[in-house]
Coordinates of C-alpha atoms in Angstrom, one line a residue:
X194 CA 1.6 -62.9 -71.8
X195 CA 1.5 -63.3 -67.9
X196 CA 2.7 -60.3 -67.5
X197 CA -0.2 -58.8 -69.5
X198 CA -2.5 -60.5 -67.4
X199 CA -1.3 -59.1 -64.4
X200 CA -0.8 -55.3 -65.8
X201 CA -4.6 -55.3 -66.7
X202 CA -4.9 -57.2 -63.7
X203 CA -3.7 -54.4 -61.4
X204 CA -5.3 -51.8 -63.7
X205 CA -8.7 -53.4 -62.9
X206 CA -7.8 -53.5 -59.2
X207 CA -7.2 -49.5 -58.8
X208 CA -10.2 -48.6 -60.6
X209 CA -12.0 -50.7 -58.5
X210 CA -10.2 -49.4 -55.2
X211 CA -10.9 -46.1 -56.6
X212 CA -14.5 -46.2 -57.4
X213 CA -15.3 -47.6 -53.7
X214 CA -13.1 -45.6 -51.9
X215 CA -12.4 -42.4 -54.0
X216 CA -9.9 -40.0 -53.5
X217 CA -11.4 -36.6 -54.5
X218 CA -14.2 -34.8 -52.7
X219 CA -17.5 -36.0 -54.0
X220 CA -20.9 -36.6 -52.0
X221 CA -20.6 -40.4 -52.5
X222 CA -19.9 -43.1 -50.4
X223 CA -21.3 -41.5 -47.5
X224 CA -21.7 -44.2 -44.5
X225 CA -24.1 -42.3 -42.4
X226 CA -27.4 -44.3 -42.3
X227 CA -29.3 -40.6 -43.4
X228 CA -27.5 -37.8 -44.5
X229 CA -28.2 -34.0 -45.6
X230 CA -25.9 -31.4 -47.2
X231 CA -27.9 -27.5 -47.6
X232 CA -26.8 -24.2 -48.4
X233 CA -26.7 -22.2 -45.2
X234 CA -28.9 -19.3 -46.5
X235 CA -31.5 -20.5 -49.1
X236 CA -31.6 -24.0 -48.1
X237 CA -31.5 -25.5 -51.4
X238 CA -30.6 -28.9 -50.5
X239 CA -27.3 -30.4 -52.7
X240 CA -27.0 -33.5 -51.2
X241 CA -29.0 -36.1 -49.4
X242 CA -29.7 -40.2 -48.4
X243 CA -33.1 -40.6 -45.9
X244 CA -33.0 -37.1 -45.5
X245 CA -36.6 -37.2 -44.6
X246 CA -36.5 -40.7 -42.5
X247 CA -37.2 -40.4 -39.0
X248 CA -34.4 -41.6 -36.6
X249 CA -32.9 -41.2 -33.2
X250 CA -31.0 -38.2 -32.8
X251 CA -29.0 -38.1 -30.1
X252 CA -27.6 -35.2 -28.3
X253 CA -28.2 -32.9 -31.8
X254 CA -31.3 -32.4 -29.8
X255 CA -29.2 -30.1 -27.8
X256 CA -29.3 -27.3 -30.8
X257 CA -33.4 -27.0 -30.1
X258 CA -32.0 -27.1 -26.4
X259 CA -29.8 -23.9 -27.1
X260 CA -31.7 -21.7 -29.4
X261 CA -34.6 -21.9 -27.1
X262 CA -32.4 -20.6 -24.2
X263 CA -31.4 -18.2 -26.1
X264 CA -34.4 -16.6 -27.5
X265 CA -35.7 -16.8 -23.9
X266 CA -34.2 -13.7 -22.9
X267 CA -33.0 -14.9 -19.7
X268 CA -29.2 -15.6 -20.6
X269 CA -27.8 -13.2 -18.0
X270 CA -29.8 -14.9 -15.2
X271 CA -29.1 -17.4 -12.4
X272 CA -30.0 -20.8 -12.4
X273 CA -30.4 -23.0 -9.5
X274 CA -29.7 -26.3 -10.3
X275 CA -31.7 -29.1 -9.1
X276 CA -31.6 -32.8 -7.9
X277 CA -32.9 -33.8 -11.0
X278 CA -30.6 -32.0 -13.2
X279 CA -27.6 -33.2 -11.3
X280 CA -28.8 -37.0 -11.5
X281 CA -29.2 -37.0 -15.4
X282 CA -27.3 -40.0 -17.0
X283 CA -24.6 -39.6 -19.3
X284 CA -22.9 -36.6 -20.6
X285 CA -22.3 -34.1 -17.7
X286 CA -20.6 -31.3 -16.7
X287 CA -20.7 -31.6 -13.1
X288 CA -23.1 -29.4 -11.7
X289 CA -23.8 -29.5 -7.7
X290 CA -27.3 -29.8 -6.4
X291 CA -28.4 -26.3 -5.4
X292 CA -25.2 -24.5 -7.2
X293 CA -26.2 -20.8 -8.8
X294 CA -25.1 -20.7 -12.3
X295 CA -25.5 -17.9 -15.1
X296 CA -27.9 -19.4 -17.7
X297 CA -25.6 -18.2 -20.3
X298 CA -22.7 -20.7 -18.4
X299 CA -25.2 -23.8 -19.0
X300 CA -26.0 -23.2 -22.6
X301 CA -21.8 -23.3 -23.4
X302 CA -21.5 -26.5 -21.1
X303 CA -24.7 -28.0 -22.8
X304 CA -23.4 -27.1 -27.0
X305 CA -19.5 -27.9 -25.8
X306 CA -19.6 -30.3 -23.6
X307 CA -23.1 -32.0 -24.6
X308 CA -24.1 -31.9 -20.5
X309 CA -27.1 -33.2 -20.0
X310 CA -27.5 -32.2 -16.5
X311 CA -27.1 -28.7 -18.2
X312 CA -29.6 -29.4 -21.0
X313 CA -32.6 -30.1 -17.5
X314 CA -31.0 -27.2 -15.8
X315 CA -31.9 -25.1 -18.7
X316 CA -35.5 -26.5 -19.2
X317 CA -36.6 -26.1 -16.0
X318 CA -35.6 -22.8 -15.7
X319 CA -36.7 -21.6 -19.2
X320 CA -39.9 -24.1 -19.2
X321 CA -41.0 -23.4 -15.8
X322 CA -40.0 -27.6 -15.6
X323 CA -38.9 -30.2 -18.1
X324 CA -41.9 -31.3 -19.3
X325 CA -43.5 -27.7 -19.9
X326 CA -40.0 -27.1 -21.9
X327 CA -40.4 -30.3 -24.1
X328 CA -43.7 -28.2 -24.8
X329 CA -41.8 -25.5 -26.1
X330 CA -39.4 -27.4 -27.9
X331 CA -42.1 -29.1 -30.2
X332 CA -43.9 -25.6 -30.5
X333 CA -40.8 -24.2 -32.1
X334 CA -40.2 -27.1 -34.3
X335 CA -43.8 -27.0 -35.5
X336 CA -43.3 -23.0 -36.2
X337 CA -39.8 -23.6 -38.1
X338 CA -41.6 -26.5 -40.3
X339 CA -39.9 -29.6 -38.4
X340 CA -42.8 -31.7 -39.7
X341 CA -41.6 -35.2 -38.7
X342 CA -39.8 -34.1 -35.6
X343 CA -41.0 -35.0 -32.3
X344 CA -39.0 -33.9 -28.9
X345 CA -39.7 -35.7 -26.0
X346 CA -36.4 -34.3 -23.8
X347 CA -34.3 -31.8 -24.1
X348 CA -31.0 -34.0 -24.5
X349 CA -31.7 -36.6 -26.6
X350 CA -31.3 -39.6 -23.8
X351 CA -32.6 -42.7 -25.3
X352 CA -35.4 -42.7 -22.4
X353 CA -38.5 -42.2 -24.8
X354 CA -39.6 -43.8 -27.7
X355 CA -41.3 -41.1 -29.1
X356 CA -38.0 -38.4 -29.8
X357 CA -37.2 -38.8 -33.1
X358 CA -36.2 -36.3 -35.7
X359 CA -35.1 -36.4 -39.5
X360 CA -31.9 -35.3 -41.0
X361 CA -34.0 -32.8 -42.9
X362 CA -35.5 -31.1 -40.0
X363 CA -32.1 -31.5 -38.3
X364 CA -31.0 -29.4 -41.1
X365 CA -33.9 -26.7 -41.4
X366 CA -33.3 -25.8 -37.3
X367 CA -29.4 -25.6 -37.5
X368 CA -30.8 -23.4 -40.3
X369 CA -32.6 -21.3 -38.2
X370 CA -30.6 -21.4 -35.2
X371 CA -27.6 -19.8 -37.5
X372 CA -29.1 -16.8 -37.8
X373 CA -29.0 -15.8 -34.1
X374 CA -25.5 -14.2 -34.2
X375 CA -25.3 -15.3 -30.1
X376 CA -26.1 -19.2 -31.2
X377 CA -23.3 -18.9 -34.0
X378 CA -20.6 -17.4 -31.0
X379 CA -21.6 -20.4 -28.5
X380 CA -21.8 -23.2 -31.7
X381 CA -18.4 -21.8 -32.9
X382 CA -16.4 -21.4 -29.7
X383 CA -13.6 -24.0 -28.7
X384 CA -13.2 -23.7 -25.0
X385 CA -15.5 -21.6 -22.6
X386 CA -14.5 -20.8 -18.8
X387 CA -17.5 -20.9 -16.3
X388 CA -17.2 -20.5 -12.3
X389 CA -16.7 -23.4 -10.1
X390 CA -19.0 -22.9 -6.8
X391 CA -16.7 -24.8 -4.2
X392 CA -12.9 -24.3 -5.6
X393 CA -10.8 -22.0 -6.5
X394 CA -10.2 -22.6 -10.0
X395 CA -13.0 -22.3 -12.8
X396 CA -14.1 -25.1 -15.2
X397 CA -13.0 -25.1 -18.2
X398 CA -14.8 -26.8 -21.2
X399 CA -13.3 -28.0 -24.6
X400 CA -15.8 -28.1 -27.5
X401 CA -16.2 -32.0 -28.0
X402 CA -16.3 -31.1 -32.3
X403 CA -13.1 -32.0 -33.7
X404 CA -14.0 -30.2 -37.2
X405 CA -14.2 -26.8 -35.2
X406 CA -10.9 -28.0 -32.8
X407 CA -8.8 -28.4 -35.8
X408 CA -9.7 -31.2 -38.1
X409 CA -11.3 -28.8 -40.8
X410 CA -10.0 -25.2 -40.9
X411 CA -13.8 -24.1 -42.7
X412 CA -15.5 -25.3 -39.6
X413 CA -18.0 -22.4 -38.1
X414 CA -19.8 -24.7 -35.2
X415 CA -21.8 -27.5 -35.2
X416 CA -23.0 -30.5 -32.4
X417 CA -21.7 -34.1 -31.6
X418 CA -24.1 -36.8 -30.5
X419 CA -23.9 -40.2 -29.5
X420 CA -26.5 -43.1 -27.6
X421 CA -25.9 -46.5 -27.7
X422 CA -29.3 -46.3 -29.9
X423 CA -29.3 -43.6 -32.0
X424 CA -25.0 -44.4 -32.8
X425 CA -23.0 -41.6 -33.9
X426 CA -24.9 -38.3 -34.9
X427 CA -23.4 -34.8 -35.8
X428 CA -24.1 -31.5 -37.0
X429 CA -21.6 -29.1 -38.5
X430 CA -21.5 -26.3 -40.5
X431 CA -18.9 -24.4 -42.0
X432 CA -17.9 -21.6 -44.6
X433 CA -15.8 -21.0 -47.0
X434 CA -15.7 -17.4 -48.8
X435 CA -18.7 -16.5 -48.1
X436 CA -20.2 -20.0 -49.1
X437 CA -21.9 -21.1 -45.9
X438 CA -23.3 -25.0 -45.7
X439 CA -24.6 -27.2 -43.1
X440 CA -24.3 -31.2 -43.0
X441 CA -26.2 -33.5 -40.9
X442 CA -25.7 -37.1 -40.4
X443 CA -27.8 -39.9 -38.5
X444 CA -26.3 -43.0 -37.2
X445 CA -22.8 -42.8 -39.0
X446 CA -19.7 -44.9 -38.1
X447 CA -17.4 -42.3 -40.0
X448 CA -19.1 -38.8 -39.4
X449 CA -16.0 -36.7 -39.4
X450 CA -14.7 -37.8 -43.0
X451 CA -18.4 -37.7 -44.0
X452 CA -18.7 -34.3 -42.9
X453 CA -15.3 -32.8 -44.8
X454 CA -16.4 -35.1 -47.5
X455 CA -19.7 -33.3 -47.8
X456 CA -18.5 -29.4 -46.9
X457 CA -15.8 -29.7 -50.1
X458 CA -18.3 -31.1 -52.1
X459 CA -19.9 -28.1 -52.0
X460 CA -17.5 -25.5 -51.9
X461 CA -15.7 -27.4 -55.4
X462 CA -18.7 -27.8 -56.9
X463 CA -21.3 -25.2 -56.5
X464 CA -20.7 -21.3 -56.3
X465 CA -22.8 -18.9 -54.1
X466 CA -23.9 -16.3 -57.1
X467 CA -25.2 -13.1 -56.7
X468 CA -28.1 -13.3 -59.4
X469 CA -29.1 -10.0 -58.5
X470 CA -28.2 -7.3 -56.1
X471 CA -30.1 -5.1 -53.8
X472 CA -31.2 -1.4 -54.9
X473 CA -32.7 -0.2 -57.7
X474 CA -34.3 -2.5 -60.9
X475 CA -33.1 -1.3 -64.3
X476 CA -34.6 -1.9 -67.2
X477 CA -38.0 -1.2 -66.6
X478 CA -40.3 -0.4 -69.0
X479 CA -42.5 1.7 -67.7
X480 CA -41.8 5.0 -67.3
X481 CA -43.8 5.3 -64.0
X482 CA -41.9 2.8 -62.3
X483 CA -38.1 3.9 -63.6
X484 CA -35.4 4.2 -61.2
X485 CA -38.4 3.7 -58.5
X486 CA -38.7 0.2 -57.8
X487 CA -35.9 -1.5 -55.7
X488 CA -35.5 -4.9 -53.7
X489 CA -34.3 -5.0 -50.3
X490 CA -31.8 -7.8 -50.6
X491 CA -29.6 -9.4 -52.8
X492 CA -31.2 -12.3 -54.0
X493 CA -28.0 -14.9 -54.0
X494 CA -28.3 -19.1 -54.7
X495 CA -26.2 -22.1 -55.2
X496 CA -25.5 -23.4 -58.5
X497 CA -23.3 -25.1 -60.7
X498 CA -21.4 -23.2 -63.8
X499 CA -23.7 -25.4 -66.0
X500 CA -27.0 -24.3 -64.3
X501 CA -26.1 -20.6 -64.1
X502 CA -27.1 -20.4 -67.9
X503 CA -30.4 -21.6 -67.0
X504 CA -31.6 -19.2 -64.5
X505 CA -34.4 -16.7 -65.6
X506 CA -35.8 -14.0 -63.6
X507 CA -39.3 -11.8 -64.0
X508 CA -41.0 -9.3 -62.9
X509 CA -44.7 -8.4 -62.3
X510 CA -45.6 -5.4 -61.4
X511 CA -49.4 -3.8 -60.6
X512 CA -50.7 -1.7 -63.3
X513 CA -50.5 2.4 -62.6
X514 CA -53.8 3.9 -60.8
X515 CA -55.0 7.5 -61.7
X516 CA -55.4 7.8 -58.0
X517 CA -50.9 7.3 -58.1
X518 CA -50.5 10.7 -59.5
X519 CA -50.1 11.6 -55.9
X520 CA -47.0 9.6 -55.0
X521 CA -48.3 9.2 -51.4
X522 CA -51.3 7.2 -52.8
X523 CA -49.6 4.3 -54.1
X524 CA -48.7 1.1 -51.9
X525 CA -45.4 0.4 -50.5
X526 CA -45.3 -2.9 -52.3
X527 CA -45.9 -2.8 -56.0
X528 CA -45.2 -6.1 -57.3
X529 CA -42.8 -9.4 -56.9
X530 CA -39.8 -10.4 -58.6
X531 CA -39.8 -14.3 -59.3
X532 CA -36.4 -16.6 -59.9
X533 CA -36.5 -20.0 -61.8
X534 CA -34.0 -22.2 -62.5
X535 CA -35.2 -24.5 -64.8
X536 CA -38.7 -23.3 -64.6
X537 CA -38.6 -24.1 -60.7
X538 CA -39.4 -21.1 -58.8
X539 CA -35.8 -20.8 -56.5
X540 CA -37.1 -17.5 -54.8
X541 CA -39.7 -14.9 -54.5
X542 CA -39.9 -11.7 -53.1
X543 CA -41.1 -8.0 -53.0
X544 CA -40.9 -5.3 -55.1
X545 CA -40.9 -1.6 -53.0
X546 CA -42.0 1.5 -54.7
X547 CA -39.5 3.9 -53.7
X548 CA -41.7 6.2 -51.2
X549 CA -38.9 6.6 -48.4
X550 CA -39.8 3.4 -46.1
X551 CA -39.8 -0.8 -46.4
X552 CA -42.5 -2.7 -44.6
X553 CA -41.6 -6.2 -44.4
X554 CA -44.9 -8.0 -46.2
X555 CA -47.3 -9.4 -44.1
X556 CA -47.6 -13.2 -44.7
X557 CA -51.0 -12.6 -46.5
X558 CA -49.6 -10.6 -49.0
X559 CA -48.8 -12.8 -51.4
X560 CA -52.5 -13.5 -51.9
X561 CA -53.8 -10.3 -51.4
X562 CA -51.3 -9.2 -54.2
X563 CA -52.7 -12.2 -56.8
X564 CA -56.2 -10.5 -56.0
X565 CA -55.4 -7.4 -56.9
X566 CA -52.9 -8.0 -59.9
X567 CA -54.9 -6.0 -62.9
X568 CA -52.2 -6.5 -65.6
X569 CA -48.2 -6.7 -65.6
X570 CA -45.4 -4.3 -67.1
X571 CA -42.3 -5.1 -68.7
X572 CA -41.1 -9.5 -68.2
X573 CA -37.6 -9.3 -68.2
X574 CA -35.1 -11.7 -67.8
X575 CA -32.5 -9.1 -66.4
X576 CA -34.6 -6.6 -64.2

């Protein structure tokens, strides 16, 4: 009888151990204080906790930092690096008051080894000064919808009470930033080799992301972070067939488990599918529009096996003018092709009238297009 009592004893135990500390790949138990897991390309968020809270962020701010750089245009020119820069607390990599250094050089020691007398070495130069580049760094984040973001540096120092960011928005710019192909080399790299003004030897600088330096093999980039306020942050991304996801944590004691944790979630439990491919629409009813009406991109979205049977998509298309029977007369976009999944709308986009060219729509098109809709053709769930 004792020995009963202990077998169900010890049964009780495991499933207990097992429920708070489980051994598979699922999205719970996540420490992190907020947390966000997104598919790379459509966003669709598949996993979150105070995604939308507002926190300290650390040196994630550094990704803003980067892109900005970047887009300015200016990577190939030298920077001269001031007082100021060199006496930023923290994080450095050691630049020397009045050194010349290729902008390109700073960005790599800023994103691998989280300088922060890079990070004012870059505003000034790219901002004109530090404050006019904390200008540009909320400009972006207003343009890219960071809506409860507010920069107030460009490395993330605790010095100001009023830079704070969400893991959301965190998410939305490493979003944005991935689809520079010169931010994905930089994010992605493990060590990067810059001159050293006064020796003979260069610097070199080892990425401080132990995903990317071998702790996950389906690491693609990502940024560390850490203040004695904001505790551990970190953004990483990585990809896995094709499958690309991005995971951002605020304030989490065990960020790099969290982060593998979070990736094979995704990849074991969600496939990228192709719902339909770019080219031509079959299946179209009317005969003015067969094999003449084509999308410019494959329209591709997360989902679960069980949630792949639920996915509908239609098509609405403008009615035929007289004045059409002169091929050059009729517009270059002809109607919109809508994706629900579980009468959600999961994506929207244009439908080209094949007349040899593809404007991109202008962002008023959407309504001009509801103004002018006379009448649909053909609602098919396969078009």
């Amino acid at each position: 009888m004792l020995y009963r009592k202990k077998v169900i004893l010890g049964f009780i135990i495991i499933f207990l151990l097992l429920t708070i500390f489980p051994c598979n790949s699922t999205a719970t138990g996540v420490s992190a204080r907020a947390a966000i897991l997104i598919e790379q390309e459509s966003g669709r968020i598949l996993y979150e906790k105070e995604a939308h809270t507002k926190m300290r962020i650390a040196s994630i701010t550094k990704i803003m930092t980067a892109i900005l750089a970047i887009e300015s245009g200016k990577m190939d020119e030298m920077v001269t690096v001031s007082e100021r820069a060199v006496q930023a607390e923290g994080s450095a990599v050691y630049l020397q008051k009045g050194e010349k250094i290729k902008l390109e050089d700073l960005v790599y020691g800023l994103m691998l080894r989280s300088g922060n007398d890079a990070a004012v070495a870059i505003a000034e130069h790219v901002g004109g000064s530090l404050e006019g580049f904390v200008v540009l760094m909320n400009q972006k984040a207003q343009e890219i919808g960071m809506t409860n973001t507010e920069f107030a540096n460009p490395h993330g120092l605790d010095d100001h009470e009023n830079h704070f960011s969400t893991a959301y928005d965190m998410a939305i710019l490493t979003q944005y930033a991935m689809k520079n192909e010169t931010y994905q080399k930089i994010s992605g790299t493990e060590t990067h080799k810059a001159p050293n003004p006064n020796e003979k030897w260069e610097r070199e600088w080892e990425n401080k992301n132990k995903l990317l330096t071998g702790l996950y093999k389906y690491t693609t980039g990502g940024k560390t972070g850490y203040t004695v306020k904001a505790k551990r942050t970190l953004v990483s991304t990585a990809s896995k067939d094709g499958f690309n996801t991005i995971v951002v944590t605020l304030n989490d004691p065990d960020d790099w488990q969290d982060h593998m944790n979070l990736h094979d979630y995704a990849f074991n439990n969600y496939e990228l599918v192709n719902l339909k491919k770019q080219g031509t629409l079959n299946k179209i009813d009317n005969e003015f529009y067969k094999n003449r009406v084509f999308i410019d991109r494959n329209v591709q979205y997360p989902l679960t096996t069980d949630e792949q049977e639920k996915v509908k998509i239609s098509l609405s298309l403008l009615t035929p003018s007289k004045a059409w029977e002169d091929l050059k007369n009729v517009p270059n976009i002809v109607g919109q092709m809508s994706v629900k999944l579980d009468e959600k709308e999961i994506a929207k986009l244009p439908i080209y009238f094949d007349n040899g060219k593809v404007e991109k729509p202008k962002d008023t098109f959407w309504q001009l297009f509801k103004n002018l809709f006379l009448a649909t053709v053909g609602v098919n769930k396969d078009g």
